[in-house]
Structure formats: structure tokens, C-alpha cells
CSV table of C-alpha atoms in Angstrom, one decimal:
chain,number,residue,atom,x,y,z
J,171,MET,CA,0.0,-0.1,0.0
J,172,ARG,CA,1.4,3.4,-1.1
J,173,ILE,CA,-0.5,6.5,0.1
J,174,ALA,CA,0.1,10.2,-0.8
J,175,HIS,CA,-1.0,12.1,2.2
J,176,ILE,CA,-1.7,15.9,1.4
J,177,SER,CA,-3.4,18.5,3.6
J,178,ASP,CA,-4.3,22.1,4.1
J,179,THR,CA,-4.5,23.2,0.6
J,180,HIS,CA,-6.6,26.3,1.6
J,181,ILE,CA,-8.1,26.6,-1.9
J,182,THR,CA,-9.4,30.1,-2.4
J,183,GLY,CA,-9.3,33.1,-4.8
J,184,GLY,CA,-7.2,35.0,-2.3
J,185,GLU,CA,-3.5,35.1,-1.5
J,186,ALA,CA,-3.7,32.2,1.1
J,187,TYR,CA,-3.8,29.7,-1.9
J,188,LYS,CA,-0.5,28.9,-3.9
J,189,SER,CA,-2.0,27.3,-7.0
J,190,TYR,CA,1.4,26.4,-8.6
J,191,ALA,CA,2.4,24.5,-5.4
J,192,TYR,CA,-0.8,22.6,-5.6
J,193,ASP,CA,-0.4,21.7,-9.4
J,194,LEU,CA,3.2,20.6,-8.9
J,195,THR,CA,2.2,18.2,-6.1
J,196,VAL,CA,-0.7,16.8,-7.9
J,197,SER,CA,1.4,16.4,-11.1
J,198,GLU,CA,4.0,14.4,-9.2
J,199,ILE,CA,1.4,12.3,-7.4
J,200,ASN,CA,-0.3,11.4,-10.7
J,201,ARG,CA,3.1,10.5,-12.1
J,202,LEU,CA,4.2,8.3,-9.3
J,203,ASN,CA,2.9,5.0,-8.1
J,204,PHE,CA,0.2,5.6,-5.5
J,205,ASP,CA,-2.7,3.4,-4.6
J,206,LEU,CA,-4.6,6.1,-2.7
J,207,VAL,CA,-4.4,9.8,-1.9
J,208,VAL,CA,-5.7,11.0,1.4
J,209,HIS,CA,-6.4,14.7,2.0
J,210,THR,CA,-6.7,15.5,5.8
J,211,GLY,CA,-8.7,18.7,5.6
J,212,ASP,CA,-8.8,22.4,5.2
J,213,VAL,CA,-9.3,21.8,1.5
J,214,THR,CA,-10.8,25.5,1.4
J,215,ASN,CA,-9.8,28.6,3.2
J,216,GLY,CA,-13.2,29.9,4.4
J,217,GLY,CA,-15.8,27.2,3.6
J,218,LEU,CA,-17.4,29.5,1.0
J,219,ARG,CA,-19.5,28.2,-1.9
J,220,GLU,CA,-17.1,29.8,-4.6
J,221,GLU,CA,-14.2,28.2,-2.8
J,222,TYR,CA,-15.9,24.7,-2.9
J,223,GLU,CA,-16.7,25.2,-6.6
J,224,ARG,CA,-13.0,25.8,-7.3
J,225,ALA,CA,-12.0,23.0,-4.9
J,226,GLU,CA,-14.3,20.5,-6.7
J,227,TYR,CA,-12.4,21.4,-10.0
J,228,GLU,CA,-9.0,21.3,-8.4
J,229,LEU,CA,-9.6,17.9,-6.7
J,230,LYS,CA,-10.7,16.3,-10.0
J,231,LYS,CA,-7.0,16.9,-11.2
J,232,ILE,CA,-6.0,14.0,-8.9
J,233,LYS,CA,-6.2,10.8,-11.0
J,234,LYS,CA,-5.9,8.3,-8.1
J,235,PRO,CA,-8.4,7.0,-5.6
J,236,LEU,CA,-9.1,10.0,-3.2
J,237,VAL,CA,-10.4,10.4,0.3
J,238,VAL,CA,-10.9,13.8,1.6
J,239,ILE,CA,-11.7,14.7,5.3
J,240,PRO,CA,-13.2,18.1,6.4
J,241,GLY,CA,-11.0,20.6,8.2
J,242,ASN,CA,-11.9,23.5,10.6
J,243,HIS,CA,-11.6,26.0,7.7
J,244,ASP,CA,-14.0,23.8,5.6
J,245,VAL,CA,-16.8,24.0,8.1
J,246,ARG,CA,-16.8,27.8,8.5
J,247,ASN,CA,-19.9,29.5,7.4
J,248,VAL,CA,-21.9,26.3,7.5
J,249,GLY,CA,-19.4,24.9,5.1
J,250,TYR,CA,-20.0,21.3,6.3
J,251,GLU,CA,-23.1,21.2,4.2
J,252,LEU,CA,-21.2,22.4,1.1
J,253,PHE,CA,-18.5,19.9,1.8
J,254,GLU,CA,-21.0,17.0,1.5
J,255,GLU,CA,-22.5,18.6,-1.6
J,256,PHE,CA,-19.2,19.3,-3.5
J,257,ILE,CA,-16.8,16.8,-2.1
J,258,GLY,CA,-18.4,13.8,-0.2
J,259,PRO,CA,-19.2,12.3,3.1
J,260,LEU,CA,-17.8,13.9,6.3
J,261,ASN,CA,-17.1,10.4,7.8
J,262,GLY,CA,-16.5,7.1,6.0
J,263,ILE,CA,-14.7,3.8,5.5
J,264,TYR,CA,-12.3,2.9,2.6
J,265,GLU,CA,-11.5,-0.8,2.4
J,266,PHE,CA,-8.3,-2.1,0.6
J,267,LYS,CA,-6.5,-5.5,0.6
J,268,ASP,CA,-5.5,-6.5,4.1
J,269,GLY,CA,-6.7,-3.2,5.6
J,270,VAL,CA,-9.2,-0.4,6.1
J,271,LEU,CA,-9.0,3.4,6.2
J,272,ILE,CA,-11.5,5.1,8.7
J,273,TRP,CA,-12.0,8.9,8.4
J,274,VAL,CA,-13.6,11.0,11.0
J,275,ASP,CA,-14.8,14.5,11.0
J,276,SER,CA,-13.1,16.1,14.0
J,277,THR,CA,-14.3,19.6,13.4
J,278,ILE,CA,-16.5,22.0,15.4
J,279,PRO,CA,-18.4,24.6,13.4
J,280,ASP,CA,-16.6,28.0,13.4
J,281,LEU,CA,-13.9,26.9,15.8
J,282,SER,CA,-10.3,26.0,15.2
J,283,ASP,CA,-10.6,23.3,18.1
J,284,GLY,CA,-11.5,19.8,17.4
J,285,ARG,CA,-13.3,17.0,19.0
J,286,ILE,CA,-14.6,13.5,18.2
J,287,GLY,CA,-17.9,13.7,20.0
J,288,ARG,CA,-19.7,11.0,22.1
J,289,HIS,CA,-21.8,9.5,19.2
J,290,LYS,CA,-18.9,9.7,16.8
J,291,PHE,CA,-16.5,8.2,19.2
J,292,ARG,CA,-18.8,5.2,19.6
J,293,TRP,CA,-19.1,4.8,15.9
J,294,LEU,CA,-15.4,4.7,15.6
J,295,LYS,CA,-14.9,2.2,18.3
J,296,LYS,CA,-17.7,0.0,16.6
J,297,VAL,CA,-16.0,0.2,13.4
J,298,LEU,CA,-12.6,-0.7,14.7
J,299,GLU,CA,-14.1,-3.7,16.4
J,300,GLU,CA,-15.7,-4.8,13.2
J,301,TYR,CA,-12.4,-4.6,11.4
J,302,SER,CA,-10.3,-6.0,14.2
J,303,GLU,CA,-9.0,-8.8,12.2
J,304,ARG,CA,-7.7,-6.5,9.5
J,305,PRO,CA,-3.8,-6.4,9.9
J,306,ILE,CA,-3.6,-2.8,8.7
J,307,LYS,CA,-5.9,-0.3,10.3
J,308,LEU,CA,-5.5,3.5,9.4
J,309,VAL,CA,-7.6,6.3,11.0
J,310,ALA,CA,-7.6,9.8,9.6
J,311,ALA,CA,-9.0,13.1,11.0
J,312,HIS,CA,-8.0,16.8,10.6
J,313,HIS,CA,-6.8,17.6,14.1
J,314,HIS,CA,-3.5,16.6,15.6
J,315,LEU,CA,-3.3,14.0,18.3
J,316,ILE,CA,0.1,14.6,19.8
J,317,PRO,CA,1.6,18.1,20.5
J,318,LEU,CA,3.8,19.2,17.5
J,319,PRO,CA,7.2,21.1,17.5
J,320,ASN,CA,7.7,24.3,15.7
J,321,THR,CA,4.0,25.3,15.9
J,322,GLY,CA,4.2,28.2,18.4
J,323,ARG,CA,1.7,28.1,21.3
J,324,GLU,CA,0.1,24.6,21.7
J,325,ARG,CA,-3.7,24.7,21.1
J,326,ASN,CA,-6.4,23.2,18.9
J,327,VAL,CA,-5.5,19.6,19.8
J,328,LEU,CA,-8.5,17.4,20.0
J,329,PHE,CA,-10.4,18.2,23.2
J,330,ASN,CA,-10.6,14.5,23.9
J,331,ALA,CA,-7.2,13.6,22.4
J,332,GLY,CA,-6.4,11.4,25.3
J,333,ASP,CA,-9.5,9.3,24.9
J,334,VAL,CA,-8.9,9.0,21.1
J,335,LEU,CA,-5.2,8.1,21.6
J,336,ASP,CA,-6.2,5.3,24.1
J,337,LEU,CA,-8.9,4.0,21.8
J,338,LEU,CA,-6.4,3.7,18.8
J,339,LEU,CA,-3.8,2.1,20.9
J,340,ARG,CA,-6.3,-0.4,22.4
J,341,HIS,CA,-7.5,-1.4,19.0
J,342,ASP,CA,-3.9,-1.8,17.5
J,343,VAL,CA,-4.3,0.9,14.9
J,344,THR,CA,-1.3,1.1,12.4
J,345,LEU,CA,-1.4,4.8,11.5
J,346,TYR,CA,-3.2,8.0,12.4
J,347,LEU,CA,-3.2,10.6,9.6
J,348,CYS,CA,-3.9,14.2,10.3
J,349,GLY,CA,-2.9,17.8,9.3
J,350,HIS,CA,-4.1,21.1,10.8
J,351,LYS,CA,-0.9,22.7,12.1
J,352,HIS,CA,1.0,23.1,8.8
J,353,VAL,CA,4.0,21.3,10.1
J,354,PRO,CA,5.1,17.9,8.8
J,355,ASN,CA,6.0,15.5,11.8
J,356,VAL,CA,6.1,11.7,12.4
J,357,TYR,CA,6.1,10.2,15.8
J,358,ARG,CA,5.9,6.5,16.9
J,359,VAL,CA,3.6,6.2,19.9
J,360,GLU,CA,3.9,2.5,21.1
J,361,ASP,CA,3.1,0.7,17.8
J,362,LEU,CA,1.0,3.5,16.4
J,363,VAL,CA,2.6,5.9,14.0
J,364,VAL,CA,1.2,9.4,14.0
J,365,ASP,CA,1.6,11.1,10.7
J,366,ASN,CA,1.2,14.8,10.6
J,367,ALA,CA,1.2,16.4,7.0
J,368,GLY,CA,2.4,19.9,6.4
J,369,CYS,CA,0.4,22.3,4.2
J,370,THR,CA,0.3,21.4,0.5
J,371,SER,CA,-0.5,24.7,-1.1
J,372,CYS,CA,-1.2,27.3,1.7
J,373,ARG,CA,1.2,30.3,2.1
J,374,LYS,CA,1.1,29.9,5.8
J,375,THR,CA,4.1,27.7,6.5
J,376,ARG,CA,6.1,27.8,9.7
J,377,ARG,CA,9.7,28.7,10.6
J,378,GLY,CA,10.3,29.4,6.9
J,379,ASP,CA,9.5,25.9,5.7
J,380,VAL,CA,8.1,25.1,2.2
J,381,ASN,CA,5.0,23.3,1.0
J,382,SER,CA,5.2,19.6,1.3
J,383,TYR,CA,3.3,16.3,1.4
J,384,ASN,CA,3.9,12.9,3.0
J,385,ILE,CA,4.3,9.5,1.3
J,386,VAL,CA,3.2,6.5,3.4
J,387,GLU,CA,4.4,3.1,2.4
J,388,ILE,CA,3.2,-0.2,4.0
J,389,GLU,CA,5.0,-3.4,3.0
J,390,ASN,CA,5.8,-6.7,4.7
J,391,GLY,CA,4.9,-5.3,8.3
J,392,ARG,CA,7.1,-2.2,7.9
J,393,LEU,CA,5.6,1.3,7.7
J,394,SER,CA,7.6,4.2,6.5
J,395,VAL,CA,6.6,8.0,6.3
J,396,THR,CA,8.6,10.2,4.0
J,397,VAL,CA,8.0,14.0,4.1
J,398,ARG,CA,8.5,15.3,0.5
J,399,ARG,CA,9.0,19.1,0.2
J,400,LEU,CA,8.4,21.0,-2.8
J,401,THR,CA,12.1,21.6,-3.2
J,402,GLY,CA,12.6,17.8,-3.7
J,403,ASP,CA,14.2,17.4,-0.2
J,404,GLU,CA,13.0,14.3,1.7
J,405,GLU,CA,13.1,13.1,5.3
J,406,ALA,CA,12.1,9.4,5.8
J,407,LYS,CA,11.2,7.5,9.1
J,408,SER,CA,10.3,3.8,9.2
J,409,HIS,CA,8.9,1.6,11.7
J,410,ARG,CA,8.3,-2.2,12.3
J,411,PRO,CA,5.7,-3.1,14.9
J,412,VAL,CA,7.0,-5.0,18.0
J,413,LYS,CA,5.3,-8.4,18.3
J,414,SER,CA,3.7,-8.9,21.7
J,415,LYS,CA,5.9,-10.8,24.0
J,416,LEU,CA,6.4,-11.5,27.8
J,417,PHE,CA,9.0,-9.1,29.3
J,418,ILE,CA,11.0,-10.9,32.1
J,419,PRO,CA,13.6,-8.6,33.8
J,420,ARG,CA,17.3,-9.8,33.6
J,421,GLY,CA,19.5,-8.8,36.6
J,422,GLU,CA,18.7,-7.0,39.7
J,423,ARG,CA,16.4,-4.0,40.0
J,424,LEU,CA,18.3,-0.8,39.4
J,425,MET,CA,15.8,1.7,40.7
J,426,ARG,CA,12.3,1.9,42.4
J,427,ILE,CA,10.5,5.0,42.0
J,428,VAL,CA,7.3,6.0,43.6
J,429,HIS,CA,5.6,8.8,41.6
J,430,ILE,CA,2.9,10.9,43.1
J,431,ALA,CA,1.0,14.2,42.4
J,432,ASP,CA,-2.0,16.1,43.4
J,433,MET,CA,-1.9,15.8,47.3
J,434,ARG,CA,-3.8,19.2,47.4
J,435,VAL,CA,-3.5,19.6,51.1
J,436,SER,CA,-6.1,22.0,52.4
J,437,ASP,CA,-8.8,22.4,54.9
J,438,ARG,CA,-11.5,21.7,52.4
J,439,VAL,CA,-13.6,18.5,52.4
J,440,TYR,CA,-12.2,17.4,49.1
J,441,PHE,CA,-8.8,16.8,50.6
J,442,ARG,CA,-8.7,13.2,51.7
J,443,ARG,CA,-6.3,13.2,54.8
J,444,LYS,CA,-6.7,9.6,55.7
J,445,VAL,CA,-6.1,8.4,52.1
J,446,LEU,CA,-2.9,10.3,52.1
J,447,GLU,CA,-1.7,9.0,55.4
J,448,ASN,CA,-2.4,5.5,54.3
J,449,ALA,CA,-0.5,6.0,51.0
J,450,ILE,CA,2.5,7.2,53.0
J,451,ARG,CA,2.3,4.0,55.2
J,452,LEU,CA,2.3,1.9,52.0
J,453,ILE,CA,5.2,3.7,50.7
J,454,ASN,CA,7.3,3.5,53.8
J,455,GLU,CA,6.5,0.0,55.0
J,456,LYS,CA,5.7,-2.1,51.9
J,457,LEU,CA,7.1,-0.4,48.8
J,458,LYS,CA,10.3,1.0,50.2
J,459,PRO,CA,11.4,3.0,47.1
J,460,ASP,CA,14.8,4.4,46.3
J,461,VAL,CA,13.2,7.8,45.5
J,462,VAL,CA,9.9,9.5,45.8
J,463,ILE,CA,9.0,12.0,43.0
J,464,HIS,CA,6.3,14.5,43.4
J,465,SER,CA,4.9,16.2,40.1
J,466,GLY,CA,3.2,19.1,41.7
J,467,ASN,CA,-0.1,20.3,43.4
J,468,LEU,CA,1.1,19.7,46.9
J,469,VAL,CA,-1.4,22.2,48.1
J,470,ASP,CA,-5.0,23.3,47.0
J,471,VAL,CA,-4.3,27.0,47.4
J,472,GLY,CA,-0.8,28.6,48.0
J,473,ILE,CA,-1.3,29.9,51.5
J,474,GLU,CA,0.9,29.3,54.5
J,475,ARG,CA,-1.2,26.9,56.6
J,476,ASN,CA,-1.5,24.6,53.6
J,477,PHE,CA,2.2,24.6,52.8
J,478,GLU,CA,2.8,24.0,56.6
J,479,ARG,CA,0.6,20.9,56.6
J,480,ALA,CA,1.9,19.6,53.3
J,481,PHE,CA,5.5,19.8,54.5
J,482,GLU,CA,4.5,17.8,57.7
J,483,PHE,CA,3.0,15.0,55.4
J,484,TRP,CA,6.0,15.2,53.1
J,485,GLU,CA,8.5,14.8,55.9
J,486,LYS,CA,6.8,11.6,56.9
J,487,ILE,CA,7.9,9.9,53.7
J,488,GLY,CA,11.2,8.2,54.6
J,489,ALA,CA,12.8,7.7,51.2
J,490,PRO,CA,14.8,10.4,49.4
J,491,LYS,CA,12.3,12.9,47.9
J,492,LEU,CA,12.3,15.4,44.9
J,493,VAL,CA,9.4,17.7,44.1
J,494,VAL,CA,8.4,20.3,41.5
J,495,PRO,CA,5.5,22.7,41.9
J,496,GLY,CA,2.2,22.4,40.2
J,497,SER,CA,-0.3,25.0,39.0
J,498,SER,CA,-2.2,25.1,42.3
J,499,ASP,CA,1.1,25.6,44.2
J,500,MET,CA,1.7,28.8,42.4
J,501,THR,CA,-1.5,30.6,43.6
J,502,CYS,CA,-1.5,33.5,46.2
J,503,LEU,CA,1.9,33.5,47.9
J,504,GLY,CA,2.7,30.0,46.7
J,505,HIS,CA,5.7,31.2,44.6
J,506,GLU,CA,7.3,32.3,47.8
J,507,LEU,CA,6.0,29.6,50.2
J,508,PHE,CA,7.1,26.8,47.9
J,509,GLN,CA,10.7,28.1,47.9
J,510,GLU,CA,10.6,28.5,51.8
J,511,TYR,CA,9.3,25.0,52.5
J,512,PHE,CA,10.6,22.8,49.7
J,513,GLY,CA,13.5,24.9,48.2
J,514,GLU,CA,14.5,25.1,44.5
J,515,PRO,CA,14.3,21.9,42.5
J,516,GLU,CA,17.7,20.9,41.3
J,517,VAL,CA,19.2,18.2,39.0
J,518,THR,CA,20.0,15.3,41.3
J,519,PRO,CA,22.2,12.3,40.5
J,520,LEU,CA,21.4,9.1,42.3
J,521,ARG,CA,23.1,5.8,41.6
J,522,ASP,CA,23.3,5.5,37.9
J,523,PHE,CA,20.4,7.8,37.3
J,524,THR,CA,20.1,11.6,36.8
J,525,PHE,CA,16.8,13.2,37.9
J,526,ILE,CA,16.0,16.5,36.0
J,527,PRO,CA,13.3,18.8,37.2
J,528,VAL,CA,11.5,21.1,34.8
J,529,LEU,CA,9.5,24.0,36.1
J,530,THR,CA,6.2,24.5,34.2
J,531,PRO,CA,3.6,26.4,36.3
J,532,GLN,CA,2.8,30.1,35.8
J,533,TYR,CA,1.6,32.3,38.5
J,534,GLU,CA,-2.3,32.1,39.0
J,535,TYR,CA,-2.6,30.3,35.7
J,536,GLU,CA,-3.5,26.7,35.0
J,537,VAL,CA,-1.8,26.6,31.7
J,538,GLY,CA,2.0,25.9,31.9
J,539,SER,CA,5.0,26.9,29.9
J,540,VAL,CA,8.7,26.0,29.9
J,541,GLY,CA,9.8,28.7,27.6
J,542,ARG,CA,12.6,29.1,25.1
J,543,PHE,CA,15.2,29.6,28.0
J,544,GLY,CA,13.9,26.6,29.9
J,545,GLN,CA,14.0,24.5,26.9
J,546,ARG,CA,17.6,25.4,26.3
J,547,LYS,CA,18.3,24.5,29.8
J,548,LEU,CA,16.4,21.2,29.6
J,549,ALA,CA,18.4,20.2,26.5
J,550,GLY,CA,21.6,21.1,28.2
J,551,ASP,CA,20.8,19.2,31.3
J,552,LEU,CA,19.9,16.1,29.2
J,553,GLU,CA,23.1,16.4,27.2
J,554,SER,CA,25.3,16.6,30.3
J,555,ALA,CA,23.5,14.0,32.4
J,556,GLU,CA,25.2,10.8,33.3
J,557,GLY,CA,23.5,7.4,33.3
J,558,LYS,CA,19.7,7.1,32.8
J,559,ARG,CA,17.8,10.3,32.6
J,560,VAL,CA,14.5,10.8,34.4
J,561,VAL,CA,12.7,14.2,33.8
J,562,PHE,CA,10.0,15.2,36.1
J,563,MET,CA,7.6,18.0,35.8
J,564,HIS,CA,3.9,19.0,36.5
J,565,HIS,CA,2.1,19.5,33.2
J,566,ASN,CA,1.5,16.6,30.9
J,567,VAL,CA,3.3,16.5,27.4
J,568,VAL,CA,0.9,13.9,25.9
J,569,PRO,CA,-2.9,13.9,26.2
J,570,ILE,CA,-4.4,12.0,29.1
J,571,PRO,CA,-7.6,10.0,28.8
J,572,GLY,CA,-10.7,11.2,30.8
J,573,SER,CA,-9.4,14.8,30.7
J,574,ARG,CA,-10.4,17.6,28.4
J,575,GLU,CA,-7.2,18.6,26.6
J,576,LYS,CA,-6.8,22.5,26.3
J,577,GLY,CA,-3.1,22.7,25.6
J,578,PHE,CA,-2.1,22.8,29.2
J,579,LEU,CA,1.5,23.1,28.3
J,580,GLU,CA,1.8,25.9,25.8
J,581,ASP,CA,5.1,24.7,24.3
J,582,ALA,CA,4.4,20.9,24.8
J,583,GLY,CA,5.3,20.1,21.2
J,584,ASP,CA,8.9,21.7,21.4
J,585,VAL,CA,9.4,20.1,24.9
J,586,LEU,CA,8.3,16.7,23.7
J,587,ARG,CA,10.7,16.9,20.7
J,588,ILE,CA,13.7,17.9,23.2
J,589,LEU,CA,12.7,15.0,25.5
J,590,THR,CA,12.6,12.4,22.6
J,591,GLN,CA,15.6,13.7,20.7
J,592,HIS,CA,17.9,14.2,23.7
J,593,GLY,CA,17.5,10.7,25.1
J,594,ALA,CA,15.2,11.0,28.2
J,595,GLU,CA,14.4,7.4,29.2
J,596,ILE,CA,11.4,8.3,31.5
J,597,VAL,CA,9.3,11.5,31.8
J,598,LEU,CA,7.1,11.9,34.9
J,599,THR,CA,4.2,14.3,34.9
J,600,GLY,CA,1.2,15.0,37.1
J,601,HIS,CA,-1.5,16.9,35.6
J,602,GLY,CA,-5.0,15.9,34.5
J,603,GLY,CA,-6.1,13.8,37.5
J,604,ASN,CA,-5.7,10.4,35.8
J,605,ALA,CA,-2.9,7.8,35.5
J,606,PHE,CA,-1.6,7.1,31.9
J,607,ALA,CA,1.5,5.8,30.4
J,608,VAL,CA,2.8,5.6,26.8
J,609,ARG,CA,6.1,5.5,24.9
J,610,VAL,CA,6.8,8.2,22.5
J,611,GLU,CA,9.7,7.2,20.2
J,612,ASN,CA,12.1,5.7,22.9
J,613,THR,CA,10.8,7.9,25.8
J,614,VAL,CA,8.4,6.5,28.3
J,615,VAL,CA,5.9,9.2,29.5
J,616,ILE,CA,4.1,8.4,32.7
J,617,ASN,CA,1.4,10.6,34.2
J,618,ALA,CA,0.3,10.3,37.9
J,619,GLY,CA,-3.3,10.4,39.0
J,620,SER,CA,-4.6,12.3,42.1
J,621,LEU,CA,-3.1,11.0,45.4
J,622,SER,CA,-5.5,12.5,47.9
J,623,TRP,CA,-8.0,14.9,46.1
J,624,GLU,CA,-11.5,13.9,45.7
J,625,LEU,CA,-12.1,15.8,42.5
J,626,HIS,CA,-10.1,13.5,40.2
J,627,ARG,CA,-11.0,11.7,36.9
J,628,ASN,CA,-9.8,8.2,37.7
J,629,ALA,CA,-12.2,5.3,38.0
J,630,PHE,CA,-9.5,3.4,39.9
J,631,GLY,CA,-9.7,6.0,42.6
J,632,ASN,CA,-7.0,8.0,44.4
J,633,SER,CA,-3.6,6.4,43.4
J,634,PHE,CA,0.0,6.8,42.8
J,635,ASN,CA,2.6,5.2,40.4
J,636,LEU,CA,5.2,2.5,41.2
J,637,ILE,CA,8.0,2.4,38.5
J,638,ASP,CA,10.7,-0.4,38.7
J,639,VAL,CA,13.6,0.0,36.4
J,640,TYR,CA,15.8,-3.1,35.6
J,641,PRO,CA,18.8,-3.3,33.2
J,642,ASP,CA,16.6,-4.3,30.3
J,643,ILE,CA,13.0,-3.1,31.0
J,644,ILE,CA,10.8,-0.4,32.7
J,645,VAL,CA,7.7,-1.6,34.5
J,646,ALA,CA,5.1,0.9,35.8
J,647,PHE,CA,2.1,0.1,38.0
J,648,GLU,CA,-0.7,2.3,39.2
J,649,VAL,CA,-1.2,1.6,43.0
J,650,GLN,CA,-4.6,2.3,44.6
J,651,ALA,CA,-3.8,4.6,47.5
J,652,THR,CA,-6.4,3.1,50.0
J,653,TRP,CA,-5.9,-0.7,49.6
J,654,GLY,CA,-2.6,-0.9,47.8
J,655,SER,CA,-4.1,-2.9,44.9
J,656,ARG,CA,-2.2,-2.5,41.6
J,657,ARG,CA,-2.9,-2.4,37.9
J,658,LEU,CA,-0.3,-2.6,35.2
J,659,LEU,CA,0.3,0.6,33.2
J,660,GLY,CA,2.9,-0.8,30.9
J,661,VAL,CA,6.3,-2.6,30.3
J,662,TRP,CA,8.8,-1.2,27.9
J,663,PRO,CA,12.3,-2.1,26.8
J,664,LEU,CA,15.1,0.0,28.3
J,665,ARG,CA,17.9,1.0,25.9
J,666,PRO,CA,21.4,1.1,27.1
J,667,SER,CA,22.7,4.4,28.4
J,668,SER,CA,24.9,5.9,25.7
J,669,GLY,CA,24.2,9.6,25.6
J,670,ALA,CA,21.7,11.3,23.5
J,671,PRO,CA,20.9,9.5,20.2
């Protein structure tokens, strides 16, 4: 199977559309050997009738089987009705030998944001179950699923990106195709390849890039995505799925980490003091970790009596402890009180590991940011670290199931790129109130649920994470804070420490 993946043509009579770029791309696609062309949205620039009339004409230039998905620009001005009239169905299924492509309308009329709503989510789940035996399962939508580098401020990710990502992983989807942000990018998330196309013929490219499209090739179990720019330059990335197998650790355990977040100590009824006390007993008496990492939100509101109580609980934990602030810690006088009670987070070596803190909260604001200065520091810390690198922060860098994603870390795409390209083995986050773990490229990202705050989003209840690192694997469990029962979050191979790749 060979697919030409185009996106964000923005066809219009105005300056946004570069007709020569579109014609050059289509001419090349028609000349080369492709089985299918997938357009992941923003066919038009404003969803206007005159734009759809021209788009209908332009799309007929493509002489290959074609699937077109609506984008946020297409549904402006009630353009979703014109899309069906001039182009085709908003959602659908395309079958091919050994596989299926399912496309989903992720748009919200007159908004740039995206969502796969309740009924559509159930439909997608039902279709994935129906085609579960197909070895190749492709899903396409307009909006991006994973934060992207070089896109400025993170926003417009699917509101329910975490739920969609979890659904695709559970159903062994091979490839997710999308556009929207005008930046080409390819990530491997577990065995799912996330393929973002740049813009094919819009003037709005980012960072001085040029127009491009992606070439997807699936052959003998290997999937490759090549970003092909209008200049002829190419970047290729290939992936072969890992067959399911039983991981058995070799050698003695190198490190045991207890990972907690969201204590939210306060006088409010939502703070579950007894749950926190029980969790501390479990940690001290049964789990006996080598280090405890707290990914923020020690207090509900940054006032002195909350910090004083939180520090008393924190001191009851016997193991070495590391902590970064969360968004609730930075309210009121929290920026002063956190320093007074817990000090400045610092890079900490421990055995053959280096623990690297990243400060993401902003004063009185739930959305976080690392910033360009912080990004340079993170890259430098990763480059200079010895042994295995564990990064810990408050805000999540991948979407979390059961949580409405709003771009909680403004520069998540650039931060995620630094983490994956500079060799972080483990990243620990603590935002969103739900436990989740996934591997992006070779970096395992683990989010902690809420330890002792009643207003969480986790059906497993209040919990914390237990992470055991062996010479060859990483094993992560979620531990129920009241009773100590566990559920497996994941097992991943651990690459040997050899500096950044």
C-alpha cells in the first residue's frame, strides 16, 4: 500500500492559496505509483461556496483514488453542508486489501478546536471492532493527536485527544493521519505511527518551511513515512511493529521510583487526609522506594497553613524525595512559600540515574510553559546528564484519557521533541487527575493520578505510580492509595545508556 498524504490546501481566490504548489504536487502524485491519496482537511480557506466550486475542480485533477476529510476551515460559514455537496461524506470507510481506512470529522463549526464527539467516538469504536481482524488499520482526521514542535503556542489539539489516543492504541491501529498545524512530523507512539502532514499549497508555512506532502508506504509489516518538500528534499522514517511478548527482567532492579501528584493539602472537604496517610504507610512499610518524585500540586491553594501541613506530610516519607511545583502551588503566595518549605528543584544524580526537574507552572494560571530559555536548559541538562535520565514536571506532554485537553503546556510540542531527541528514558508528569503511560519514540511518558484529592477523573480512585527499572526493562504500575491494589500501566524495553541518540 502506497499513500500520498496531502493536507491544508486552503483553496481560495485570495492570497492564501498557492495554485502552482498544488499543481506541482498533484502532477507528481499522478506521475508516481500511489494506490490512494488522502487529504486530511482544510481543502478550502473559508468554507465558502465559490471556494468549494473551485476545490471540486482542483480535486478532479488527482487521477488516483481519493479520500477527503473536512478541516476546521472547511466547516466555517456552515461549510460542512457544502462539503457534502461538493466533495463527499464527512465520515466514512475505505477498504483495501488487508486493511481499512476510517476517516472521522473532528471539526467543530466556526472553531479551530477539534473533537470526536460522543456518538462519533462510539461509531469509531464500533468500526474498529468490526475490522479488528484486518492487519492494517488506518484512522484519519484533521486535528493533531500529539503536540507538535515548531507550531508556536500549543492549542487546537482534539479536546478528547487522550481518549482517542487510548482507543487507537487499544485497537492496534497502525497509522493515524492528520494535518491542521501546517507542520510535517512523524512520531511513533507505542506501535501507532502518528503522521502529521504539512500544508500542500497554503502560504502559511512555519519557521520558513516550504510546502510539502507525505508519502506513506506499508510493506511486509514495515511502515515508512517520507516527508517530501516542494524543493525535492526528503526526510524518511520507518517503523516495524514490535510483536507482543512477555517481558522478564534480567538482573537486579536498578531503581524503584514512587511517583505521586495532586496531594492538594487543604482544609477543604475534598482533601482526603486519611487516604494520604495510608498511602504514606504503603510507601514506607511495603514499597520502600529508592526515591519518591512528586509532580506538583502539593497544596490546593498557595497559603501558609496549607504549605505547613503539606510539609509535615512530606517529611513523613522516609525515602529520598524530589518535588516540583504544580499550578495550584503557584496561587496566592505559593511562589514564595514553595521556595521556603521545599527549596529550589535541582538536577539530582542518584546511583546510575540523573533526575532532572522542569518548572512549568505560571503564577495564578492553570496553563503551563517551559519557555525558550527553559527549553535550552532542559536540552543542556539532558546532554550533560550521566546514566539514565529521568525528567519530572507538573504539566503533561501527551494527552491524558478522561481529561479535556486544552493545551495545558503551551510549548508541549517543542518540549516533547527535546525529550525524545535528547534521550530522556522516563518522563514523569502529574496533571489531569488520571494515570496514563505511553512510549513516544524511545521515551516512556508516565502521568500520575490524584493521590488525595476527591475531585479526580480516575475510575481506579486515588492512586500513585510505582516504577521499577531493570537493566533491560521499565515496569510501571498504578497503585490504589487506600488498599494498595495494583494495575499494570505498561512494560517497555530500556535502551542502554549511551548519551543522546
